[in-house]
Each structure stands twice: as structure tokens, then as C-alpha cells.
Coordinates of C-alpha atoms in Angstrom, one line a residue:
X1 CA -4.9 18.1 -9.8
X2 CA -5.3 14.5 -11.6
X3 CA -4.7 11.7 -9.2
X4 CA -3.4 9.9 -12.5
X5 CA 0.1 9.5 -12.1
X6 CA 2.2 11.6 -14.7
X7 CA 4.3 8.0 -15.0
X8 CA 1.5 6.5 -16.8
X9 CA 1.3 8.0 -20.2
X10 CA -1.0 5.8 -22.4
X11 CA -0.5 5.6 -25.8
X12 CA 2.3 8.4 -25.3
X13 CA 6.2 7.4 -26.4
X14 CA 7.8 10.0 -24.7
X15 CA 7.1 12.4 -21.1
X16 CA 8.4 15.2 -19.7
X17 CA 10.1 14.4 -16.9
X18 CA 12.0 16.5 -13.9
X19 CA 15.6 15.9 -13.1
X20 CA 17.2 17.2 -9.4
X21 CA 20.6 18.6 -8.6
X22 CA 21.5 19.1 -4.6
X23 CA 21.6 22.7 -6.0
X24 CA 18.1 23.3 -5.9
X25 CA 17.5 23.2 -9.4
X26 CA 16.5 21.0 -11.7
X27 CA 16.7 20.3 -15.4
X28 CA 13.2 19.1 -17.3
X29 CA 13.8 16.9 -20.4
X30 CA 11.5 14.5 -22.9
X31 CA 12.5 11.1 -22.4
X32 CA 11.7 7.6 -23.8
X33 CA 9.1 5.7 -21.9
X34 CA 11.5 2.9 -21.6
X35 CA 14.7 5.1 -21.3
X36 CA 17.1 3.3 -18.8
X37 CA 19.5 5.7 -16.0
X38 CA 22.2 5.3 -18.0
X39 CA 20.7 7.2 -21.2
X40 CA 19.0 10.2 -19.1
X41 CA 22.9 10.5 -17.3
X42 CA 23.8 11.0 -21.2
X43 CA 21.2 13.7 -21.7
X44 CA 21.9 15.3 -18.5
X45 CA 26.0 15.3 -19.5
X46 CA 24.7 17.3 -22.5
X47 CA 23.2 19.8 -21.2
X48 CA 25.9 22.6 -21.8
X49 CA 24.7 25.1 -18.6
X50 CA 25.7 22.3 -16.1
X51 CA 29.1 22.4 -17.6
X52 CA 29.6 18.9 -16.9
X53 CA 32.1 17.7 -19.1
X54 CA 32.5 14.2 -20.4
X55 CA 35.5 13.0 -17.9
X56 CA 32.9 13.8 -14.8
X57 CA 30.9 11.0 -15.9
X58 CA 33.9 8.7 -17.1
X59 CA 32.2 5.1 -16.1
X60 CA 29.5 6.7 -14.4
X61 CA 31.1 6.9 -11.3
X62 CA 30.9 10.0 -10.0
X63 CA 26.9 11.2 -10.1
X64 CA 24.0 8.4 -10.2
X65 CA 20.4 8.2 -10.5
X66 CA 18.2 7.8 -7.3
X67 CA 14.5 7.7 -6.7
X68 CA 14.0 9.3 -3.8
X69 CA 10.5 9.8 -1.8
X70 CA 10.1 10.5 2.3
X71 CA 10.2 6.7 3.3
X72 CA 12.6 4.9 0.2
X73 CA 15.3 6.2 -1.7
X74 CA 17.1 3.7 -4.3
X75 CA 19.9 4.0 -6.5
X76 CA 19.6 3.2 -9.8
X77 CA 21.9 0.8 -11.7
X78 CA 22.7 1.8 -15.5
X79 CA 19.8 -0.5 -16.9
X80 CA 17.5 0.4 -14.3
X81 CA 14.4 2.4 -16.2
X82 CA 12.9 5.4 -13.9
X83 CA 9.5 5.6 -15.5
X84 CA 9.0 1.5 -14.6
X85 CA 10.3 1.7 -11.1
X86 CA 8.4 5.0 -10.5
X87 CA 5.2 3.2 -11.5
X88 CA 6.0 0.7 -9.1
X89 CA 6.8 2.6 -6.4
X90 CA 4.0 2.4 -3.8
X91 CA 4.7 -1.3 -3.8
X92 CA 8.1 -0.7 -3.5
X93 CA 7.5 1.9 -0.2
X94 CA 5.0 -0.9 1.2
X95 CA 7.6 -3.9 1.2
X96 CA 10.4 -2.2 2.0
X97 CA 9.4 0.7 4.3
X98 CA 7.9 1.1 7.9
X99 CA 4.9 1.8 6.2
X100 CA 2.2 -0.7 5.8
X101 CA -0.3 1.4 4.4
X102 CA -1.1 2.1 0.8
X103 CA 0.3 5.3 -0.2
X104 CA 0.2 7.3 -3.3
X105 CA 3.4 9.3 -3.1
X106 CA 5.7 9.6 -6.4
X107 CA 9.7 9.5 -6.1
X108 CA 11.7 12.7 -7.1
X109 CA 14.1 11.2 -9.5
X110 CA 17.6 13.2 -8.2
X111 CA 20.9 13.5 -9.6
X112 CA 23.1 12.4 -6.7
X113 CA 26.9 11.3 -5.5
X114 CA 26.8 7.5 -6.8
X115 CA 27.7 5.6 -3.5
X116 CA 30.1 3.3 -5.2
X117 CA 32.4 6.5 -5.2
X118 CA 35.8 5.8 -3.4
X119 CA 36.6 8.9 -0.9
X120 CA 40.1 8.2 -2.7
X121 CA 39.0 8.5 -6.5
X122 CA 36.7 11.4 -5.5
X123 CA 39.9 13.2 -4.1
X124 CA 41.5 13.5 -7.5
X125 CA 38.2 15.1 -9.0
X126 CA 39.4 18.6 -10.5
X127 CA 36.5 20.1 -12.4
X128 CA 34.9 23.0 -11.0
X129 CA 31.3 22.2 -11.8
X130 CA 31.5 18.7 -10.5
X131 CA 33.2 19.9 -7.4
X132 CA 29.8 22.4 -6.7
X133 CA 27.8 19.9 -6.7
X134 CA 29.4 17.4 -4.4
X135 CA 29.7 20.6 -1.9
X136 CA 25.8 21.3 -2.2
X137 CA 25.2 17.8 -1.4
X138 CA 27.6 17.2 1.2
X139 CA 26.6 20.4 2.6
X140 CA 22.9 19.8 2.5
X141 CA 24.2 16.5 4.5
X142 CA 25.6 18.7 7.1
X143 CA 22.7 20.9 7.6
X144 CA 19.5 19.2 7.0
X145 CA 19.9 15.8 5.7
X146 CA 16.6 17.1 3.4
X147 CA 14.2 14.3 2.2
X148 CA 11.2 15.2 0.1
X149 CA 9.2 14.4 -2.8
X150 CA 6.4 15.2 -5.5
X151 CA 3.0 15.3 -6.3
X152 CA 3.4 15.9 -9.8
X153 CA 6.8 16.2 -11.9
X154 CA 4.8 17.6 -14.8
X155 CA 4.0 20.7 -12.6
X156 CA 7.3 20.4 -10.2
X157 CA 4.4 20.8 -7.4
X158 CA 6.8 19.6 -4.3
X159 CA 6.2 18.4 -0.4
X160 CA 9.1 18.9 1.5
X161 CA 9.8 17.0 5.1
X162 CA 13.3 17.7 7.1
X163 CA 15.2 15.6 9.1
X164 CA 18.2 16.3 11.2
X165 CA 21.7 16.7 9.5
X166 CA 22.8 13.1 8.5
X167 CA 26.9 13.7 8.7
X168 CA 27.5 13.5 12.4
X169 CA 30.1 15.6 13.6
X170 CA 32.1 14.7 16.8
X171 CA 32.7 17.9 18.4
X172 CA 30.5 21.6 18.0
X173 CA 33.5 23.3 17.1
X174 CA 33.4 21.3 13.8
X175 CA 29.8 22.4 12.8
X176 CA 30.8 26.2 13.3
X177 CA 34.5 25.7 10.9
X178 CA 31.7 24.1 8.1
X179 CA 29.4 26.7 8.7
X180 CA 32.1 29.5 8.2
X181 CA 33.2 27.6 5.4
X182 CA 30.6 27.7 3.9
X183 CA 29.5 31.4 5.0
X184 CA 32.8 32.1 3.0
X185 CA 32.1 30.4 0.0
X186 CA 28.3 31.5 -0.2
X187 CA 29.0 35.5 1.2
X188 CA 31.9 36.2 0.0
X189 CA 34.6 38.0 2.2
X190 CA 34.0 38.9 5.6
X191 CA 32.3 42.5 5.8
X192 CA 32.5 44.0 9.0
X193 CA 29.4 46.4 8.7
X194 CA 27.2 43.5 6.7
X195 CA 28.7 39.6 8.6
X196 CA 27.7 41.0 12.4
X197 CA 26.3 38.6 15.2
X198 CA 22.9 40.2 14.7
X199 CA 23.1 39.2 10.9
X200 CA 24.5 35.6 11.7
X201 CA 21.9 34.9 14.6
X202 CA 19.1 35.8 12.1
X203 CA 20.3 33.7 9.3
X204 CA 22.3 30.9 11.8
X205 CA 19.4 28.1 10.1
X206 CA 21.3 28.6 7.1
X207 CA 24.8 27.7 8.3
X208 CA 24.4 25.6 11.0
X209 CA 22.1 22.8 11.4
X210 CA 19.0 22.7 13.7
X211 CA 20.4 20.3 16.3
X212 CA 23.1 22.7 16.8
X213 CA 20.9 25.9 17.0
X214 CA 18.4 24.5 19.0
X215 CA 18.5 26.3 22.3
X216 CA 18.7 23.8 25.8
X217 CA 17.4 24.1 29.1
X218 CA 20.4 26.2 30.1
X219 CA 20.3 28.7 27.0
X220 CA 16.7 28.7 27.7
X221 CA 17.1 29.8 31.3
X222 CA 19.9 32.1 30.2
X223 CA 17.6 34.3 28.1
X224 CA 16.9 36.3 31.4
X225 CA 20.9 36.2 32.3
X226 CA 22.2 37.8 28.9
X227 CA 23.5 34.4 28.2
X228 CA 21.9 33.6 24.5
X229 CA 23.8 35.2 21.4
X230 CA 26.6 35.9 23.7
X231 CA 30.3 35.0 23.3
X232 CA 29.7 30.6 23.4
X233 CA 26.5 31.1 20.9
X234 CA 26.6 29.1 17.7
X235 CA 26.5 32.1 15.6
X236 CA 29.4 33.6 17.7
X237 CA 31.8 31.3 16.8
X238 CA 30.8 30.7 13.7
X239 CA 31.1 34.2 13.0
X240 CA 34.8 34.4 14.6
X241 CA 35.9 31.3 12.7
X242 CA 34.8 33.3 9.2
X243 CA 36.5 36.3 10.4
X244 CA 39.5 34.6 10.4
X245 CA 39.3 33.0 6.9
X246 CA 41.9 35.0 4.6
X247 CA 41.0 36.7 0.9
X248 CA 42.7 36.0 -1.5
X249 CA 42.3 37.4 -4.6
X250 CA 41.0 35.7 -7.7
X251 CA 37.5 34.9 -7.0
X252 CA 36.7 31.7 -8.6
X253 CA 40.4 30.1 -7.6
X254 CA 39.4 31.0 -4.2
X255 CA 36.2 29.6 -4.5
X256 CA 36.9 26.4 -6.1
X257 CA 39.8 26.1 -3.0
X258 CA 37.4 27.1 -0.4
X259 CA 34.8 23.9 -2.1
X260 CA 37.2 21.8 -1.6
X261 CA 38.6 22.9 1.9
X262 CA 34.9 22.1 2.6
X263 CA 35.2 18.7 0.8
X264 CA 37.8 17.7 2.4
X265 CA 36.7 18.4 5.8
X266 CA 33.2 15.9 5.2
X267 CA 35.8 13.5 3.7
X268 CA 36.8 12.8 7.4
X269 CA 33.2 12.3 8.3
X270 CA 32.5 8.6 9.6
X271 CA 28.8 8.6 7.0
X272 CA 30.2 10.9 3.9
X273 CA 29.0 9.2 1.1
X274 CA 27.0 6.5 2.5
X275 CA 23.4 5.2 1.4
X276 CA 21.2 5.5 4.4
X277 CA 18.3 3.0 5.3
X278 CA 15.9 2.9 8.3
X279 CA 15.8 0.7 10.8
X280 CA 15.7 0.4 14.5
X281 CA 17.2 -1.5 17.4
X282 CA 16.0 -2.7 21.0
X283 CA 16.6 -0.5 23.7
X284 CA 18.0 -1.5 26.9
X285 CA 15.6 -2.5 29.6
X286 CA 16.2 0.0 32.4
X287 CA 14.5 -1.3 35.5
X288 CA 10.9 -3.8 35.6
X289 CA 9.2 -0.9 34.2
X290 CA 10.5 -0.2 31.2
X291 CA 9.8 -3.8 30.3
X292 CA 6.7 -2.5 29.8
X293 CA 6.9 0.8 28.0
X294 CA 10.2 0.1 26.4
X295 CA 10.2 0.8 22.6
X296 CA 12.3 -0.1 20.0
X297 CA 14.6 3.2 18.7
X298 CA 14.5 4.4 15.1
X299 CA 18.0 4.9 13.6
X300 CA 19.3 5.1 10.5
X301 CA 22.1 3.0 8.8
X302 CA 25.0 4.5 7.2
X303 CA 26.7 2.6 4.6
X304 CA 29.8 3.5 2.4
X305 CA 33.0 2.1 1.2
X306 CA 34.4 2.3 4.5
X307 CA 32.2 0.5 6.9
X308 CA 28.5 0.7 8.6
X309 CA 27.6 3.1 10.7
X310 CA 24.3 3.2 13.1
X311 CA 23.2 6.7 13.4
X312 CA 20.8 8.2 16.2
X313 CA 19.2 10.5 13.9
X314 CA 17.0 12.4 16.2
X315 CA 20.0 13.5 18.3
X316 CA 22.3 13.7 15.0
X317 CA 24.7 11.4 16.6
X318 CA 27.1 9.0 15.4
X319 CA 26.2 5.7 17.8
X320 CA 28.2 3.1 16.2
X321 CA 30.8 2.9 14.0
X322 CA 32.2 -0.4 12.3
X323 CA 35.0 -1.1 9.4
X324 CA 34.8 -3.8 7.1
X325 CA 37.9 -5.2 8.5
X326 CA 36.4 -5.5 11.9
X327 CA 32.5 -6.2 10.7
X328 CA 31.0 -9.8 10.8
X329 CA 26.6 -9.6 9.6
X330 CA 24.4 -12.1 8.8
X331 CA 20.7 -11.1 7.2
X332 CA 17.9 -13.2 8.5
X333 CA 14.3 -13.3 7.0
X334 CA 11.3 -12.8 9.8
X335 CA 10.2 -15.8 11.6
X336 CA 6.6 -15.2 10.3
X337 CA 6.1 -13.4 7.1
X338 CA 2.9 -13.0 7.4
X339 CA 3.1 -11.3 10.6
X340 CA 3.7 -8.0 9.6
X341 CA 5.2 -6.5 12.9
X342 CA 7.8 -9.4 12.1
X343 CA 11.0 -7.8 10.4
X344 CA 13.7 -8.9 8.6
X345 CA 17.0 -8.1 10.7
X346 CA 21.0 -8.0 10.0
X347 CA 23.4 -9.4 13.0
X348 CA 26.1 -7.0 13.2
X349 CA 29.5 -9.0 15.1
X350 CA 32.4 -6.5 16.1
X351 CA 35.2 -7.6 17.8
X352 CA 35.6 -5.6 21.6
X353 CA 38.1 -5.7 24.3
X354 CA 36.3 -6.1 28.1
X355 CA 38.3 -6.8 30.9
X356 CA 41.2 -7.3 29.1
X357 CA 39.7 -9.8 26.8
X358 CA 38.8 -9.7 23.9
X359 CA 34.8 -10.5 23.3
X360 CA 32.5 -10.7 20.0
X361 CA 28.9 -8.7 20.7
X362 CA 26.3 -8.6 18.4
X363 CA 23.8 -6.1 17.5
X364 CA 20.1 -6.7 16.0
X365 CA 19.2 -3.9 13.6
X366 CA 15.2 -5.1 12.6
X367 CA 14.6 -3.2 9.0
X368 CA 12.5 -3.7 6.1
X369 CA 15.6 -2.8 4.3
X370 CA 17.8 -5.3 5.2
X371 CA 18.2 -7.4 2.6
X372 CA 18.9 -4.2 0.7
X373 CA 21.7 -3.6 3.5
X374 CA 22.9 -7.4 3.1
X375 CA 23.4 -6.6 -0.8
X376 CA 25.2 -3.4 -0.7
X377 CA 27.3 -4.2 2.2
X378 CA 28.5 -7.7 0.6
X379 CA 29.9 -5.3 -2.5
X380 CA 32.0 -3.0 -0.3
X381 CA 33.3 -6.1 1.8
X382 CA 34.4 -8.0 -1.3
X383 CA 35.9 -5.0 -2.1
X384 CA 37.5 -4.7 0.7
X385 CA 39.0 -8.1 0.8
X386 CA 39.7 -7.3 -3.0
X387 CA 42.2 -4.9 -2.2
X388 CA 43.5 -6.0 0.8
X389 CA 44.1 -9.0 -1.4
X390 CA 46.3 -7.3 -3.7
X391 CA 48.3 -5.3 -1.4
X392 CA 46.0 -1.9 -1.7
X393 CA 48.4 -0.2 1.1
X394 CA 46.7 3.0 1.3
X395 CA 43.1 1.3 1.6
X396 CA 44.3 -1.1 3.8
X397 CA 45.5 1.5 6.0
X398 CA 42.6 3.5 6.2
X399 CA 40.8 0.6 7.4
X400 CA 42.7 -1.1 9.9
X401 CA 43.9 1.4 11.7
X402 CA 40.7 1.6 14.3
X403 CA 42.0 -0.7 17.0
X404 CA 39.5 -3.3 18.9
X405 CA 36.9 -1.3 21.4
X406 CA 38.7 1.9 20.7
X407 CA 37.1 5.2 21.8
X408 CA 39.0 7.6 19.1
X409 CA 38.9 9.3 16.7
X410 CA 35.1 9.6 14.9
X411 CA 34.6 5.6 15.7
X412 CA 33.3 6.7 19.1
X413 CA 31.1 3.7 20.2
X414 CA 28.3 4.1 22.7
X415 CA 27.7 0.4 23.6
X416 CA 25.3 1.3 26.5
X417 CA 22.9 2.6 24.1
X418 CA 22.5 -0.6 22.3
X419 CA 21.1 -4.4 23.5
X420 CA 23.5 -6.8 22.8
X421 CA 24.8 -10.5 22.9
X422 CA 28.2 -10.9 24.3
X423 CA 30.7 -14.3 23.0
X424 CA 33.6 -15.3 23.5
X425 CA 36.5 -16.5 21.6
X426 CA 35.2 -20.2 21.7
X427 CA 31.7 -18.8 20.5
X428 CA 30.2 -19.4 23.5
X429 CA 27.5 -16.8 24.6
X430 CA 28.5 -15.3 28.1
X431 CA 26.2 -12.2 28.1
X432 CA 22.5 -11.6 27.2
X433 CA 20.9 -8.3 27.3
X434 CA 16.7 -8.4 26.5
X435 CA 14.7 -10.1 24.1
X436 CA 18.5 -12.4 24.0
X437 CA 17.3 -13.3 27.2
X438 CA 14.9 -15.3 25.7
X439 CA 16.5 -16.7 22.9

């Protein structure tokens, strides 16, 4: 295999390049050298076996380029050009990615929800083809939260890393209604001498996502007590919750209701939608020791129309949860550049109520990708205040309604998790937790 990357065409106008859907497939076209996202979302709008009419790309809002690769993934803007960026893009990975090696990975260019989507105009999307892909991405969300990239477009030769699910659910019983959901959607109606537990406990990777399947200590011990595969399993109650799902006849109505039952059950999730950056945050200090061995913790940052989200993505759990209405951030540059264990950071500052008070704490999140963080969440603010501005009732609503240090709903906050400063109303600091110690 050339180590010459298929970007770099010399003295060649046009490449071939590869396209990819959440679906698992992907489209192959000839393109323009200098061809921006907005003319290859064209030619993907004309391919007539997607069935993507003209009003599912009405202002572009709906699907969106990204460059995706195992340690970046970008969004492109209309007059962003692919081929450019993808030459570019182990520089890109290097300044804005853990990693401070050179690499010589290339970026998958994907056809993907554009994060700029409102949750509310994406509820009045009726065509069926659109519909399947937003369920194969939300669902791929759910399960697997799947990253990966290529070696070479030209011969679709691809590497594939996993990570845990990225749409945090509060509550197993969730993950097993999505799962039949989505058994339903993908099997067909139940069959009683095909769907058994046997058939589900083989296949339960494919419905329900790893952190969910994984055995613990106790189903581990239980193997020897009949316990695993028995009436609480996973699979058990995934397969009584498809059970119960009716057939109705008219299979394509019923599967374009059953997409969107699925839809509309990830609309409620806390990081549907989002862009998601890495980052990590200071640990408490637990006793002398750990001031020693104590490591900063890798998360991930959600960010959507809604509000931020910190997500602990090796336990698939939602850790923070903040609205734009109740969100103060500030990005700072790193004290020494050219220290490169230095970080750029964002201040997160969320209201809380301790004691009968109400305090201000604020989180440090150290990423390479904050200033990409800073830009993105300064749009959805604005917009925020946009529409608050001109008495937007129904956005307003949905964003205000998460009182101050609230535990309900999928907002759960798990401030013991995080080091943070503590203010009061008068901005006066009156709680230091760490490296605030010091500051």
C-alpha cells in the first residue's frame, strides 16, 4: 500500500473519493480537487438510491459534512473544502488532540446529523429516508458511540476503534425499551420459535450496548447460582419489552412509526445531537496519597442546542449536566505554550443551592479543544439569548425549567466527582478543592 496519501493527486483535477452514511454504507463519487462541503452535499442529494429528496437538505440543515478520524472529528461549514482539510489533517490531530506525536492517519469524511439541528425543527421531519438515517445514527449513539477511520479511501481499507455508547441513559430499563425498539424495527414481529432468550443472549451486542451487557462481580459469581440469563438479564427484559410491542399491519407505516418512536425516545436524551470533544478534569484528592498518584480523568464534552454536558465515557455516564440559561464559561489559553503538558482550559460556572444558599462553583475542563468548545458554545448561547429575546415560549421553556442544584430528571449532577471552586453571591471564593488550593 502507498504511504502517499490518496488526498494528494498531482497534476490530477479530480479523485475518487468515499462518502459515509451511519448506515454502514457509503456512496463513492469523482469530485473537484477544490470542491467545497456544500457542492459534494449537492451530489450526495442527487444520488436517486438515497432517496433524499430536495426539502431534506432545505438550508443544509439537517445532514452535514464531518471529518472524522479516532482522535478529531470536525464539522464542516458550506465553504469548507474536504480534500484541503484532509491534507492537513495530521497537523490538525497534533494541535488539537491529546496526541503529540506525528501521526499519519486520514479522516473518513461521513455524512452526519449537522449539530446546528434544533431537536424542535428535527421533530417536524417527515421523510422516510431522512428519518432512517437519523435512527442509524442515534442508534449507533446508543450502542457503540463507534469512531474509526481509513487508511486509504481509494481502497475503503478501514480501522475501526470502539468506545462506549455516547447517549447516556439514566435508568437500565431505558437501554432494554431502545433495544426492543429497535429489535422490532430491525427483526420484524416478535416470533416466538425464532426471538427466544437463547437467540437474544447470543446476539444481546447487537441491541444493547457493552456497558450494559458487561457482566459484574455479582453476575460473575452468579454463573455457579443459575443467576446469569435468568429473569433480571439484559436480554431478558429486552426480550419481554419486544414481546409486548403490538403488529400492526402495513409494514413500512409501521416501520417509519416504530423510527420515530425510537427518535423520539433519544430526543429526551441530555447529549442527542451534540458535537463531542475530549477533555479531562482534576480528580478529587482522596486522602495524602492520592496526592501522589492522582490523575487527571478523561471525559468527553457533549455540546448541543441545549446545554453542555460532561460525560464519564468509560462508565457511559452522564456526570454533569448544564443549560445555557444556567451556564457561565470563560476559555483561557495555557500559561506556557510551549510547555506542552500545558492545556488550554474552559471555566464552567453553574449556579447551586448548599445549605440553603445559593453558591456559584466552577469546573476546570483542560482540552486541546477548547477553543473549539468556546466557539461552538458562544453560537448556541447567542441563540439562546436570541430567542429568549423574542419571546421563544416553547424554547424558553425547555430550558429553564431545571431548577438550581436540582437532582431530576436526566440533569442528575454528581458534584463529588468533580474538583471545584466554590463563590458566593458577592464573588468571593469560600471553597477550594486541589490544585485551587494553590491558586
Amino acid at each position: 500500500m502507498s504511504n502517499q496519501s490518496q488526498y494528494l493527486n498531482v497534476g490530477r483535477s479530480s479523485v475518487r473519493i468515499a462518502v459515509y452514511l451511519m448506515t454502514g454504507i457509503f456512496l463513492t463519487m469523482d469530485i473537484e480537487q477544490n470542491s467545497t462541503a456544500h457542492q459534494i452535499l449537492a451530489m450526495i442529494q442527487a444520488e436517486g438510491e438515497l432517496g433524499l429528496t430536495r426539502t431534506s437538505f432545505t438550508g443544509q440543515t439537517v445532514f452535514a459534512l464531518w471529518l472524522c478520524s479516532s482522535r478529531l472529528e470536525v464539522q464542516l461549514r458550506p465553504n469548507h473544502k474536504p480534500l484541503e482539510l484532509a491534507v492537513k489533517w495530521n497537523r490538525l490531530v497534533k494541535k488539537y488532540s491529546s496526541q503529540t506525536e506525528e501521526t499519519d492517519e486520514e479522516p473518513l469524511l461521513c455524512l452526519r446529523r449537522n449539530v446546528f439541528l434544533s431537536r424542535s425543527d428535527e421533530e417536524q421531519i417527515k421523510e422516510a429516508k431522512v428519518l432512517e438515517l437519523l435512527y442509524a445514527e442515534a442508534r449507533n449513539n446508543v450502542l457503540q458511540g463507534k469512531q474509526f477511520y481509513v487508511t486509504n479511501l481509494l481502497t475503503c481499507v478501514i480501522n475501526r476503534t470502539y468506545i462506549l455508547g455516547r447517549y447516556p441513559c439514566e435508568g437500565q430499563a431505558r437501554y432494554a425499551s431502545l433495544g426492543a425498539l429497535q429489535a422490532r424495527i430491525e427483526l420484524g414481529p416478535y416470533n416466538p420459535q425464532t426471538h427466544t432468550l437463547a437467540f437474544f443472549r447470543r446476539h444481546r451486542g447487537r441491541f444493547l450496548p457493552h456497558h450494559y451487557t458487561s457482566p459484574s462481580l455479582l453476575l460473575g459469581l452468579g454463573v455457579g447460582l443459575g443467576l446469569v440469563g435468568g429473569k433480571g438479564a439484559p436480554e431478558a427484559r429486552l426480550l419481554e419489552q419486544y414481546k409486548r410491542i403490538p403488529n400492526h399491519t402495513g409494514t413500512n407505516t409501521n416501520s417509519k412509526k416504530l423510527i420515530r418512536k425510537y427518535l423520539e425516545f433519544c430526543w429526551s436524551l441530555p447529549c442527542y445531537g451534540a458535537a463531542f470533544f475530549q477533555g479531562q478534569i482534576e480528580r478529587p484528592v482522596r486522602g495524602l496519597a492520592s496526592w501522589i498518584t492522582n490523575r487527571d480523568m478523561h471525559v468527553l464534552i457533549a455540546i448541543n442546542s441545549t446545554g453542555v454536558y460532561i460525560v464519564d465515557d468509560m462508565q457511559c455516564s452522564l456526570l454533569l449536566g448544564l443549560r445555557y440559561s444556567e451556564l457561565s464559561w470563560e476559555m483561557a489559553k495555557p500559561s506556557d505554550e510551549s510547555n506542552l503538558d500545558c492545556l488550554p482550559c474552559l471555566f464552567l460556572q453553574f449556579p447551586v443551592r448548599e445549605n440553603g444558599a445559593r453558591v456559584y462553583k466552577i469546573l476546570q475542563v483542560f482540552s486541546r479543544q477548547a477553543i473549539m468548545m468556546d466557539t461552538l458554545i458562544s453560537g448556541f448561547a447567542e441563540e439562546h439569548r436570541r430567542h429568549g429575546a423574542n419571546g421563544d415560549v416553547a424554547n424558553t421553556d425547555r430550558l429553564t425549567d431545571h431548577a438550581i442544584g436540582s437532582n431530576t430528571g436526566s440533569f442528575t449532577n454528581k458534584l463529588s466527582k468533580f474538583t471545584l471552586a466554590t463563590f458566593d453571591d458577592e464573588g468571593r471564593c469560600i471553597g477550594q478543592m486541589g490544585s485551587w488550593s494553590f491558586q
